[in-house]
Amino acid sequence: MTRLLTCKRFLQELTDYLDETLDPEVRSELQRHVNECPNCWVICNTTEKTLKVFKGMEAKPVPEAIQKRLLDALEKRIAERGPICEKKPQA
Amino acid sequence: MSSPPPNSVSVGKLDPAAEPPVSGPFDEAPLVARAKAGDMSAFSDLVKHYDRRVFRMAKQITQNDDDAEDVLQETFLKAYTHLGDFQGNSKFYTWLVRIAVNEALMKLRKRRSSRTVPLDEPIDTGEDEVVREIAVWDENPEQQYSRDELGSILEEAVESLKPAYRTVFILRDIEEMSIEETAEALDLSISAVKSRLLRARLQLREKLTRLFKRKGDDAFAYL
Ligand SMILES: [Zn+2]
């Protein structure tokens, strides 16, 4: 690879780098850059942590009143339409 | 865990307290199969397992509680109505998310139609990518906040993103869908998803760094 790797390029590839979807050659080149460039190391590290914090965020339960209205609406629909029937191939 | 007798078709009450959402690994496939066969208690288990995530997503996209509730209802009503068409090529949850995203985007478009830019506004490639904060974080900074505080911080951060970035981030990094699934759900190209995702991630990193950076590192510089 002849292209000079700059911090800008690293930034552009960051998403694929974090998602591990780069081909191994590019990945190891970026890896080398991260190890040598303190700024990119920090950016990479803190972006990784950012994603981790969000992944750990659990959804709060739906407020009871809202869940009740949802289940009521469903029951109403079920009463109107009857239970789901899988489409059967025409005989 | 009690399951209904093999041939029963229950159309009974959907009781909110019937079965709490299962935590830990959740195998949706058997429930989906039972629901497709007409077992409404299985469908209601799916609702109770996924409603909080659908509701959160709807709130994050629409940023409006009433709209979010409409989206929640519409999503499950549509899922119920069309479950017979669900082929099982994707996960049920992915299918559900696609319905929910469409509903939420419709709400958002309706609200925004009278003003400002469209949702698929062209993405500015310059300014959005700028990295200003370069500082290492505290060790486990999130532990300095209560669960609720942290939840609000993260929610606010996501809601501050432009809708075009926000939806991509929600699907990929909060709901943990693949890039391909995200692209499909939003009807975007893979490269559009990636470039929006990058900007979303960098902007959130920037915001969180302001809160989570190691104290005393304000003038942090390596060079
Ligand atoms: Zn660099």
Coordinates of N, CA and C in Angstrom, one line a residue, chain A residues 7-22 36-88, chain B residues 9 11-16 35-38 40 43-44 47-48 51-53 55-56 60 69 72-74 76-78 80-81 83-85 129 131 134-138 142 147-148 150-151 154-155 157-158 169 172-174 176 179 194 197-198 201-202 204-205 208-209 212 220 222-223:
Chain A
C7 N -4.0 10.9 10.0 CA -5.0 10.8 11.0 C -6.4 11.0 10.4
K8 N -6.5 11.8 9.4 CA -7.8 12.0 8.7 C -8.3 10.7 8.1
R9 N -7.4 10.0 7.5 CA -7.9 8.7 7.0 C -8.3 7.7 8.1
F10 N -7.5 7.7 9.1 CA -7.9 6.9 10.3 C -9.3 7.2 10.7
L11 N -9.6 8.5 10.8 CA -10.9 8.9 11.3 C -12.0 8.4 10.3
Q12 N -11.7 8.5 9.0 CA -12.7 8.1 8.1 C -13.0 6.6 8.2
E13 N -12.0 5.8 8.6 CA -12.1 4.4 8.6 C -12.5 3.9 10.0
L14 N -12.7 4.8 10.9 CA -12.9 4.4 12.3 C -14.1 3.5 12.5
T15 N -15.2 3.8 11.8 CA -16.4 2.9 11.9 C -16.1 1.5 11.5
D16 N -15.5 1.3 10.4 CA -15.2 0.0 10.0 C -14.1 -0.7 10.9
Y17 N -13.2 0.2 11.4 CA -12.2 -0.3 12.3 C -12.8 -0.9 13.5
L18 N -13.8 -0.1 14.1 CA -14.4 -0.5 15.4 C -15.3 -1.7 15.1
D19 N -16.0 -1.7 14.0 CA -16.9 -2.8 13.7 C -16.1 -4.1 13.1
E20 N -14.8 -3.9 13.0 CA -14.0 -5.0 12.5 C -14.4 -5.6 11.2
T21 N -14.7 -4.7 10.3 CA -15.2 -5.1 9.0 C -14.1 -4.8 7.9
L22 N -12.9 -4.4 8.3 CA -11.9 -4.0 7.3 C -11.2 -5.3 6.9
E36 N 0.9 4.3 17.3 CA 2.0 5.3 17.2 C 1.4 6.7 17.4
C37 N 0.2 6.9 17.2 CA -0.4 8.2 17.2 C -1.3 8.4 18.4
P38 N -0.8 9.2 19.4 CA -1.6 9.3 20.7 C -3.0 9.9 20.5
N39 N -3.1 10.8 19.6 CA -4.4 11.4 19.4 C -5.4 10.4 18.8
C40 N -5.0 9.7 17.8 CA -5.9 8.7 17.3 C -6.2 7.6 18.3
W41 N -5.2 7.3 19.1 CA -5.4 6.3 20.1 C -6.5 6.7 21.1
V42 N -6.5 8.0 21.5 CA -7.5 8.5 22.4 C -8.9 8.5 21.7
I43 N -8.9 9.0 20.5 CA -10.2 9.0 19.8 C -10.8 7.6 19.7
C44 N -9.9 6.7 19.3 CA -10.4 5.3 19.1 C -10.9 4.7 20.5
N45 N -10.1 4.9 21.5 CA -10.4 4.4 22.8 C -11.7 5.0 23.3
T46 N -11.9 6.3 23.2 CA -13.1 7.0 23.8 C -14.3 6.7 22.9
T47 N -14.1 6.5 21.6 CA -15.3 6.1 20.8 C -15.7 4.7 21.2
E48 N -14.8 3.9 21.4 CA -15.1 2.5 21.8 C -15.9 2.5 23.1
K49 N -15.4 3.3 24.0 CA -16.1 3.4 25.3 C -17.5 4.0 25.2
T50 N -17.6 5.0 24.3 CA -18.9 5.6 24.0 C -19.9 4.5 23.6
L51 N -19.5 3.7 22.7 CA -20.4 2.7 22.2 C -20.7 1.7 23.3
K52 N -19.7 1.4 24.1 CA -20.0 0.5 25.2 C -21.0 1.0 26.2
V53 N -20.9 2.3 26.5 CA -21.9 2.9 27.4 C -23.3 2.8 26.9
F54 N -23.4 3.1 25.6 CA -24.8 3.0 25.0 C -25.3 1.6 24.9
K55 N -24.4 0.7 24.6 CA -24.9 -0.7 24.5 C -25.4 -1.2 25.9
G56 N -24.8 -0.7 26.9 CA -25.2 -1.1 28.2 C -26.5 -0.5 28.7
M57 N -27.0 0.4 28.0 CA -28.2 1.2 28.4 C -29.4 0.3 28.2
E58 N -30.1 0.0 29.3 CA -31.3 -0.8 29.2 C -32.5 0.0 29.0
A59 N -33.4 -0.4 28.2 CA -34.7 0.3 28.0 C -35.5 0.2 29.3
K60 N -36.1 1.4 29.7 CA -36.9 1.3 30.9 C -38.3 0.7 30.5
P61 N -38.9 0.1 31.5 CA -40.2 -0.5 31.2 C -41.2 0.6 30.7
V62 N -42.1 0.2 29.8 CA -43.1 1.1 29.3 C -44.0 1.5 30.5
P63 N -44.3 2.8 30.7 CA -45.2 3.1 31.8 C -46.5 2.3 31.7
E64 N -47.0 1.9 32.9 CA -48.1 1.0 33.0 C -49.3 1.5 32.2
A65 N -49.6 2.7 32.3 CA -50.8 3.2 31.6 C -50.7 3.1 30.1
I66 N -49.5 3.3 29.6 CA -49.3 3.2 28.2 C -49.3 1.7 27.7
Q67 N -48.7 0.9 28.6 CA -48.7 -0.5 28.2 C -50.2 -1.1 28.2
K68 N -51.0 -0.6 29.2 CA -52.3 -1.0 29.3 C -53.1 -0.6 28.0
R69 N -52.9 0.6 27.6 CA -53.6 1.1 26.4 C -53.1 0.3 25.2
L70 N -51.9 -0.1 25.1 CA -51.4 -0.9 24.0 C -52.1 -2.3 24.0
L71 N -52.1 -2.9 25.2 CA -52.7 -4.3 25.3 C -54.2 -4.2 25.0
D72 N -54.9 -3.1 25.4 CA -56.3 -2.9 25.1 C -56.5 -2.8 23.6
A73 N -55.7 -2.0 23.0 CA -55.8 -1.8 21.6 C -55.6 -3.1 20.8
L74 N -54.7 -3.9 21.3 CA -54.5 -5.2 20.7 C -55.6 -6.1 20.9
E75 N -56.2 -6.1 22.1 CA -57.3 -7.0 22.3 C -58.5 -6.6 21.5
K76 N -58.7 -5.3 21.3 CA -59.7 -4.9 20.4 C -59.5 -5.4 19.0
R77 N -58.3 -5.2 18.5 CA -58.0 -5.7 17.2 C -58.2 -7.2 17.0
I78 N -57.8 -7.9 18.1 CA -57.9 -9.4 18.0 C -59.4 -9.8 18.0
A79 N -60.2 -9.0 18.8 CA -61.6 -9.3 18.8 C -62.3 -9.0 17.4
E80 N -61.7 -8.0 16.8 CA -62.3 -7.7 15.4 C -61.9 -8.7 14.4
R81 N -60.6 -9.1 14.5 CA -60.1 -9.9 13.3 C -59.9 -11.4 13.7
G82 N -60.0 -11.7 14.9 CA -59.8 -13.1 15.3 C -58.3 -13.3 15.3
P83 N -57.9 -14.5 15.8 CA -56.4 -14.8 16.0 C -55.8 -14.8 14.6
I84 N -54.5 -14.7 14.7 CA -53.6 -14.7 13.4 C -53.8 -16.1 12.8
C85 N -53.9 -16.2 11.5 CA -53.9 -17.4 10.8 C -52.8 -17.4 9.8
E86 N -51.9 -18.4 9.9 CA -50.8 -18.4 8.9 C -51.5 -18.7 7.6
K87 N -51.0 -18.0 6.5 CA -51.5 -18.2 5.2 C -51.2 -19.6 4.7
K88 N -52.2 -20.3 4.4 CA -52.0 -21.7 3.9 C -51.9 -21.7 2.4
Chain B
V9 N -56.0 -22.8 21.3 CA -55.8 -21.5 20.6 C -56.4 -20.5 21.6
V11 N -57.3 -16.9 22.8 CA -57.5 -15.5 22.4 C -57.8 -14.6 23.6
G12 N -57.5 -15.2 24.7 CA -57.9 -14.6 26.0 C -57.4 -13.3 26.3
K13 N -57.6 -12.8 27.5 CA -57.2 -11.5 27.9 C -55.6 -11.4 27.8
L14 N -55.2 -10.2 27.4 CA -53.8 -9.9 27.4 C -53.5 -9.2 28.7
D15 N -53.1 -10.0 29.6 CA -52.9 -9.5 31.0 C -51.5 -9.0 31.2
P16 N -51.4 -7.7 31.5 CA -50.0 -7.1 31.6 C -49.2 -7.8 32.7
A35 N -47.3 -17.9 17.9 CA -48.2 -16.8 17.6 C -48.8 -16.9 16.2
K36 N -47.9 -17.3 15.3 CA -48.4 -17.5 13.9 C -49.4 -18.6 13.8
A37 N -49.3 -19.6 14.7 CA -50.3 -20.6 14.7 C -51.6 -20.2 15.4
G38 N -51.6 -19.0 15.9 CA -52.9 -18.5 16.5 C -52.8 -18.4 18.0
M40 N -52.4 -16.5 21.0 CA -52.3 -15.0 21.3 C -51.5 -14.8 22.5
F43 N -48.1 -14.3 21.4 CA -47.9 -12.9 20.8 C -47.8 -11.9 21.9
S44 N -48.6 -12.1 22.9 CA -48.6 -11.1 24.0 C -47.2 -11.2 24.8
V47 N -45.0 -9.1 22.7 CA -45.2 -7.7 23.0 C -44.6 -7.2 24.3
K48 N -44.8 -8.0 25.3 CA -44.2 -7.6 26.6 C -42.7 -7.7 26.7
D51 N -41.8 -4.4 24.0 CA -42.5 -3.1 23.9 C -41.6 -2.0 24.4
R52 N -40.7 -2.3 25.5 CA -39.9 -1.2 26.0 C -38.9 -0.7 25.0
R53 N -38.4 -1.6 24.2 CA -37.4 -1.2 23.2 C -38.0 -0.5 22.0
F55 N -40.7 1.3 22.3 CA -41.1 2.6 22.8 C -39.9 3.5 23.0
R56 N -38.8 3.0 23.4 CA -37.6 3.8 23.6 C -37.2 4.4 22.2
Q60 N -37.0 8.2 21.0 CA -35.8 8.8 20.5 C -35.9 9.4 19.1
E69 N -46.2 7.0 21.8 CA -47.2 6.0 22.1 C -48.0 5.5 20.9
L72 N -45.8 3.1 19.1 CA -45.8 1.8 19.8 C -47.1 1.0 19.5
Q73 N -48.2 1.6 19.5 CA -49.5 0.9 19.2 C -49.5 0.5 17.8
E74 N -49.2 1.4 16.9 CA -49.3 1.1 15.5 C -48.4 -0.1 15.1
F76 N -47.3 -2.6 17.0 CA -47.7 -3.9 17.4 C -49.0 -4.3 16.7
L77 N -49.9 -3.3 16.4 CA -51.1 -3.7 15.7 C -50.8 -4.1 14.3
K78 N -49.8 -3.5 13.6 CA -49.4 -3.9 12.3 C -48.7 -5.2 12.3
Y80 N -49.2 -7.6 14.4 CA -50.3 -8.6 14.6 C -51.0 -8.8 13.3
T81 N -51.4 -7.8 12.7 CA -52.2 -7.9 11.4 C -51.4 -8.6 10.3
L83 N -48.6 -10.6 10.8 CA -47.7 -11.7 11.2 C -47.8 -12.9 10.3
G84 N -48.9 -13.1 9.7 CA -49.1 -14.2 8.7 C -48.1 -14.0 7.5
D85 N -47.8 -12.8 7.2 CA -46.9 -12.5 6.1 C -45.4 -12.6 6.5
E129 N -17.4 16.2 11.3 CA -16.4 15.2 11.6 C -15.3 15.8 12.5
V131 N -13.0 16.7 15.3 CA -12.8 16.2 16.7 C -12.1 17.3 17.5
I134 N -9.9 15.9 22.8 CA -9.0 14.7 22.8 C -8.5 14.6 24.2
A135 N -9.2 13.7 25.0 CA -8.8 13.5 26.3 C -9.2 12.1 26.8
V136 N -8.3 11.5 27.6 CA -8.7 10.2 28.0 C -9.8 10.3 29.1
W137 N -10.6 9.2 29.2 CA -11.7 9.2 30.2 C -11.2 8.8 31.5
D138 N -12.0 9.1 32.5 CA -11.8 8.5 33.8 C -12.0 7.0 33.7
E142 N -18.9 6.3 34.1 CA -20.4 6.2 34.2 C -20.8 5.8 35.6
R147 N -28.0 5.4 37.8 CA -28.6 4.8 36.6 C -29.4 5.8 35.9
D148 N -30.3 6.5 36.7 CA -31.2 7.4 36.1 C -30.5 8.6 35.4
L150 N -27.4 8.7 34.4 CA -26.7 8.3 33.2 C -27.7 8.1 32.1
G151 N -28.8 7.5 32.4 CA -29.8 7.3 31.4 C -30.2 8.6 30.7
L154 N -27.4 10.0 28.5 CA -27.3 9.3 27.2 C -28.5 9.7 26.3
E155 N -29.6 9.8 26.9 CA -30.8 10.1 26.1 C -30.7 11.5 25.4
A157 N -28.0 13.1 24.9 CA -26.9 13.1 23.9 C -27.4 12.6 22.5
V158 N -28.2 11.5 22.6 CA -28.7 10.9 21.3 C -29.7 11.9 20.7
F169 N -27.7 5.7 14.3 CA -27.1 5.3 15.5 C -28.0 4.4 16.4
R172 N -28.1 0.9 14.8 CA -26.9 0.1 14.7 C -26.3 0.0 16.1
D173 N -26.2 1.0 16.9 CA -25.4 1.0 18.1 C -26.3 0.8 19.4
I174 N -27.5 1.1 19.3 CA -28.4 0.9 20.5 C -29.1 -0.4 20.3
E176 N -28.4 -2.6 18.1 CA -27.4 -3.6 17.7 C -27.8 -4.4 16.4
I179 N -25.1 -3.4 10.0 CA -25.1 -2.3 9.0 C -26.1 -2.5 7.9
K194 N -22.8 4.1 6.8 CA -21.5 4.1 7.5 C -21.1 5.6 7.7
L197 N -23.2 7.0 10.5 CA -22.8 6.3 11.7 C -21.5 6.9 12.3
L198 N -20.6 7.2 11.4 CA -19.3 7.7 11.9 C -19.5 9.1 12.5
R201 N -21.3 8.7 15.9 CA -20.4 8.2 16.9 C -19.4 9.3 17.4
L202 N -18.9 10.0 16.4 CA -17.9 11.0 16.8 C -18.5 12.2 17.6
L204 N -21.2 11.9 19.5 CA -21.5 11.4 20.8 C -20.2 11.3 21.7
R205 N -19.2 10.8 21.1 CA -17.9 10.7 21.7 C -17.5 12.1 22.3
L208 N -19.8 13.0 25.3 CA -19.5 12.3 26.5 C -18.1 12.6 27.0
T209 N -17.2 12.9 26.1 CA -15.8 13.2 26.6 C -15.8 14.5 27.5
F212 N -16.9 13.0 30.8 CA -16.2 11.8 31.3 C -14.7 11.9 31.3
F220 N -4.8 18.6 28.3 CA -4.1 17.4 27.9 C -3.6 17.5 26.4
Y222 N -0.5 15.7 23.8 CA 0.6 14.7 23.7 C 1.8 15.2 23.0
L223 N 1.6 16.2 22.2 CA 2.7 16.5 21.3 C 3.5 17.7 21.8

